[in-house]
Short mmCIF file of C-alpha atoms in Angstrom, two decimals:
data_model
loop_
_atom_site.label_atom_id
_atom_site.label_comp_id
_atom_site.label_asym_id
_atom_site.label_seq_id
_atom_site.Cartn_x
_atom_site.Cartn_y
_atom_site.Cartn_z
CA MET K 1 0.00 0.00 0.00
CA ARG K 2 2.81 2.36 0.91
CA ASP K 3 4.54 1.70 -2.45
CA PHE K 4 1.28 2.42 -4.26
CA ILE K 5 0.93 5.80 -2.50
CA VAL K 6 4.52 6.74 -3.34
CA ARG K 7 4.00 5.82 -7.01
CA TRP K 8 0.68 7.72 -7.09
CA ARG K 9 2.29 10.86 -5.65
CA SER K 10 5.14 10.63 -8.16
CA MET K 11 2.67 10.35 -11.04
CA ILE K 12 0.72 13.40 -9.86
CA ALA K 13 3.93 15.41 -9.56
CA ALA K 14 4.99 14.41 -13.06
CA LEU K 15 1.62 15.37 -14.51
CA ALA K 16 1.73 18.75 -12.74
CA ALA K 17 5.21 19.43 -14.08
CA CYS K 18 4.04 18.55 -17.59
CA ALA K 19 1.07 20.90 -17.31
CA VAL K 20 3.32 23.74 -16.17
CA GLY K 21 5.64 23.10 -19.11
CA LEU K 22 2.76 23.16 -21.62
CA THR K 23 1.40 26.38 -20.12
CA ALA K 24 4.81 28.01 -20.31
CA SER K 25 5.23 26.90 -23.93
CA ALA K 26 1.82 28.34 -24.85
CA ALA K 27 2.67 31.63 -23.16
CA VAL K 28 5.96 31.86 -25.06
CA ALA K 29 4.17 31.24 -28.36
CA GLN K 30 1.60 33.91 -27.57
CA ASP K 31 4.25 36.42 -26.53
CA THR K 32 6.16 35.79 -29.74
CA ARG K 33 3.06 36.61 -31.76
CA GLN K 34 2.30 39.73 -29.72
CA ASN K 35 5.78 41.16 -29.99
CA ALA K 36 6.50 40.46 -33.65
CA PRO K 37 6.12 43.59 -35.85
CA GLY K 38 4.04 42.86 -38.92
CA GLU K 39 2.42 39.76 -37.39
CA PHE K 40 -1.24 40.82 -37.28
CA ASP K 41 -4.49 40.15 -39.13
CA PHE K 42 -6.05 43.50 -40.05
CA TYR K 43 -6.16 47.22 -39.31
CA VAL K 44 -8.65 49.45 -37.52
CA LEU K 45 -8.86 53.02 -38.80
CA ALA K 46 -10.06 55.08 -35.83
CA LEU K 47 -11.72 58.41 -36.66
CA SER K 48 -12.27 60.69 -33.68
CA TRP K 49 -15.12 63.22 -33.60
CA SER K 50 -12.99 66.25 -32.74
CA PRO K 51 -15.77 68.41 -31.19
CA SER K 52 -16.44 65.69 -28.58
CA TYR K 53 -12.73 65.38 -27.83
CA CYS K 54 -12.48 69.14 -27.31
CA GLU K 55 -15.50 69.20 -25.01
CA GLN K 56 -13.99 66.37 -22.96
CA ALA K 57 -10.64 68.21 -22.76
CA SER K 58 -12.39 71.38 -21.61
CA GLU K 59 -14.35 69.51 -18.93
CA ARG K 60 -11.12 67.95 -17.62
CA GLY K 61 -9.35 71.30 -17.65
CA ASN K 62 -6.75 70.13 -20.17
CA SER K 63 -5.04 72.99 -21.98
CA GLY K 64 -1.83 71.45 -23.33
CA ARG K 65 -0.31 72.20 -26.71
CA SER K 66 -2.12 69.33 -28.43
CA GLN K 67 -5.49 70.56 -27.17
CA GLN K 68 -4.66 74.12 -28.22
CA ILE K 69 -3.82 73.00 -31.76
CA GLN K 70 -6.81 70.70 -32.25
CA CYS K 71 -9.33 72.78 -30.33
CA GLY K 72 -8.37 76.23 -31.56
CA GLY K 73 -10.01 78.13 -34.35
CA ARG K 74 -9.89 75.54 -37.13
CA PRO K 75 -13.22 73.68 -37.46
CA PHE K 76 -12.11 70.03 -37.31
CA SER K 77 -14.80 67.36 -37.68
CA PHE K 78 -13.55 63.75 -37.91
CA VAL K 79 -9.79 63.50 -37.44
CA VAL K 80 -7.61 60.40 -37.54
CA HIS K 81 -6.96 58.90 -34.13
CA GLY K 82 -4.86 56.07 -35.52
CA LEU K 83 -4.41 53.03 -37.73
CA TRP K 84 -4.18 50.07 -35.36
CA PRO K 85 -2.86 46.58 -36.18
CA GLN K 86 -5.26 43.96 -34.80
CA TYR K 87 -5.50 40.23 -34.20
CA GLU K 88 -8.81 38.48 -34.73
CA ARG K 89 -8.89 38.57 -30.92
CA GLY K 90 -6.95 41.29 -29.19
CA PHE K 91 -4.18 43.48 -30.55
CA PRO K 92 -0.43 44.08 -30.30
CA GLU K 93 1.06 47.27 -28.91
CA TYR K 94 4.49 48.77 -28.24
CA CYS K 95 6.17 46.14 -30.39
CA GLN K 96 9.59 47.80 -30.20
CA ARG K 97 11.02 49.10 -26.94
CA PRO K 98 12.46 51.62 -27.19
CA SER K 99 10.68 52.53 -30.41
CA PRO K 100 12.67 54.01 -33.30
CA ARG K 101 12.64 57.78 -33.03
CA LEU K 102 10.02 59.38 -35.28
CA ASP K 103 11.41 62.01 -37.65
CA ARG K 104 9.89 65.40 -36.84
CA ARG K 105 9.34 66.03 -40.53
CA ILE K 106 7.05 63.01 -40.72
CA MET K 107 5.14 64.25 -37.68
CA ASN K 108 4.67 67.69 -39.26
CA SER K 109 3.44 66.12 -42.50
CA MET K 110 0.55 64.42 -40.65
CA LEU K 111 -0.87 67.43 -38.80
CA ASP K 112 -3.59 67.94 -41.43
CA LEU K 113 -5.10 64.54 -40.53
CA MET K 114 -3.94 64.14 -36.92
CA PRO K 115 -3.85 67.68 -35.49
CA ALA K 116 -1.85 66.97 -32.33
CA PRO K 117 1.90 66.28 -32.25
CA GLY K 118 1.63 64.22 -29.06
CA LEU K 119 -0.98 61.98 -30.66
CA ILE K 120 1.22 61.33 -33.70
CA TYR K 121 4.25 60.40 -31.61
CA ASN K 122 2.15 58.17 -29.35
CA GLU K 123 0.48 56.38 -32.28
CA TRP K 124 3.87 55.56 -33.75
CA ASP K 125 5.21 54.20 -30.44
CA LYS K 126 2.11 52.21 -29.53
CA HIS K 127 0.72 51.05 -32.89
CA GLY K 128 3.05 51.99 -35.72
CA THR K 129 5.89 49.87 -34.36
CA CYS K 130 3.62 46.83 -34.70
CA ALA K 131 2.92 47.38 -38.41
CA GLY K 132 6.22 45.94 -39.61
CA THR K 133 6.95 48.91 -41.88
CA SER K 134 9.09 52.02 -41.75
CA ALA K 135 7.60 55.07 -40.06
CA ARG K 136 7.24 56.79 -43.43
CA ASP K 137 5.33 53.84 -44.89
CA TYR K 138 3.15 53.50 -41.79
CA PHE K 139 2.01 57.11 -41.93
CA GLU K 140 1.57 56.89 -45.68
CA ASN K 141 -0.78 53.95 -45.05
CA ILE K 142 -2.70 56.14 -42.59
CA ARG K 143 -3.11 58.72 -45.35
CA LYS K 144 -4.24 56.06 -47.83
CA ALA K 145 -6.69 54.53 -45.35
CA ARG K 146 -8.20 57.92 -44.57
CA ALA K 147 -8.50 58.72 -48.29
CA ALA K 148 -10.41 55.43 -48.78
CA VAL K 149 -13.17 56.54 -46.39
CA ARG K 150 -15.75 59.15 -47.36
CA ILE K 151 -17.15 61.14 -44.47
CA PRO K 152 -20.96 61.42 -44.71
CA PRO K 153 -22.10 64.95 -45.68
CA ASP K 154 -23.94 65.51 -42.38
CA PHE K 155 -20.63 65.19 -40.51
CA ILE K 156 -18.45 67.39 -42.72
CA ASP K 157 -19.87 70.77 -41.79
CA ALA K 158 -21.94 70.07 -38.69
CA LYS K 159 -22.83 73.58 -37.57
CA GLU K 160 -25.60 72.69 -35.15
CA PRO K 161 -25.68 70.23 -32.23
CA ARG K 162 -27.91 67.23 -32.79
CA THR K 163 -28.69 63.77 -31.48
CA VAL K 164 -28.38 60.51 -33.37
CA THR K 165 -28.51 56.79 -32.74
CA PRO K 166 -25.41 54.64 -33.22
CA ALA K 167 -27.24 52.85 -36.04
CA GLU K 168 -27.83 56.15 -37.83
CA VAL K 169 -24.10 56.91 -37.74
CA GLU K 170 -23.27 53.46 -39.10
CA ASP K 171 -25.90 53.74 -41.83
CA ALA K 172 -24.58 57.14 -42.89
CA PHE K 173 -21.05 55.76 -43.33
CA VAL K 174 -22.29 52.64 -45.13
CA LYS K 175 -24.33 54.77 -47.52
CA ALA K 176 -21.35 57.03 -48.25
CA ASN K 177 -18.88 54.16 -48.75
CA PRO K 178 -19.69 51.42 -51.29
CA GLY K 179 -18.39 48.08 -50.04
CA LEU K 180 -18.55 49.05 -46.37
CA SER K 181 -20.95 46.95 -44.27
CA THR K 182 -22.25 47.41 -40.75
CA SER K 183 -20.13 44.40 -39.71
CA ALA K 184 -16.99 46.41 -40.55
CA ILE K 185 -17.76 49.55 -38.55
CA SER K 186 -18.13 50.31 -34.86
CA VAL K 187 -19.48 53.50 -33.27
CA ILE K 188 -17.87 54.49 -29.96
CA CYS K 189 -19.31 56.84 -27.34
CA ASP K 190 -18.77 58.22 -23.86
CA ARG K 191 -21.67 58.65 -21.43
CA THR K 192 -23.55 61.03 -23.73
CA ARG K 193 -21.58 61.83 -26.89
CA LEU K 194 -20.39 60.32 -30.14
CA THR K 195 -16.61 60.05 -29.73
CA GLU K 196 -15.29 57.82 -32.50
CA VAL K 197 -16.00 55.68 -35.55
CA ARG K 198 -13.78 52.63 -36.08
CA ILE K 199 -13.55 51.01 -39.49
CA CYS K 200 -11.92 47.64 -40.09
CA MET K 201 -9.63 47.25 -43.08
CA SER K 202 -7.48 44.46 -44.46
CA LYS K 203 -3.72 44.85 -44.71
CA ASP K 204 -4.23 46.18 -48.24
CA LEU K 205 -6.74 48.70 -46.85
CA GLN K 206 -9.97 47.15 -48.11
CA PHE K 207 -13.08 47.12 -45.90
CA ARG K 208 -13.54 43.86 -44.00
CA ALA K 209 -15.76 42.48 -41.24
CA CYS K 210 -14.47 42.34 -37.65
CA GLU K 211 -16.72 40.70 -35.08
CA GLU K 212 -14.72 41.59 -31.98
CA ILE K 213 -14.50 45.29 -32.88
CA ASP K 214 -18.21 45.34 -33.62
CA ARG K 215 -18.96 43.84 -30.19
CA ARG K 216 -17.27 46.81 -28.49
CA ALA K 217 -19.68 49.27 -30.12
CA CYS K 218 -21.70 51.87 -28.22
CA ARG K 219 -24.97 50.51 -26.82
CA ARG K 220 -26.61 53.82 -25.90
CA GLU K 221 -29.91 54.67 -27.53
CA ARG K 222 -29.13 58.31 -28.35
CA LEU K 223 -25.87 60.22 -28.74
CA GLU K 224 -25.11 63.90 -28.72
CA VAL K 225 -23.09 65.21 -31.66
CA PRO K 226 -21.48 68.54 -30.72
CA PRO K 227 -21.03 70.93 -33.65
CA VAL K 228 -17.64 71.64 -35.18
CA ARG K 229 -15.87 74.44 -33.36
CA GLY K 230 -16.82 77.76 -34.85
CA GLY K 231 -20.02 76.21 -36.15
#
């Protein structure tokens, strides 16, 4: 009986060690995928509704240089928040530490689409380093992705505040963009306002469905849409 107990304990210990080894191997494989630039499945083009961002910044008392540039006199509507590499589940970030230094000339060239220097630098560090391209090519892809999306007319020169449903925002984008479906777009909100529209795109910047992104969409019934500044 004693020999049986000893053998039984040895078998349990061996099985436990094996399980730990398998778990460690799985974690290593996952980490390798997460940290490998260029190893992702698709992009998300995030378009921020600038008037909502500026209202949020004002409520928080933020008055930094980025807020001054974006929330000054120019009437920004949708601006590019970023172009984010994604997995089918989850996403990589900060794939190179330290990240390669972003040339200031590239940053300056993007201010028409991303009107905040801090945002541009952060997007390169957090997301651009995961794209597996040079900084110049990454930001050129941002420009191409933005050019592939037509902003619905009601959001180009929004001079008056209004309320919408998330579905109405999606429908407006789908109507303005042939080939875009509601399964490829997600509307994001804070407690009361429209804050962002996220559009899923393949690596060659074609619209594509993305179930996980769609599941994160805003569930509120009505959203406020602040007017463009100066409107």
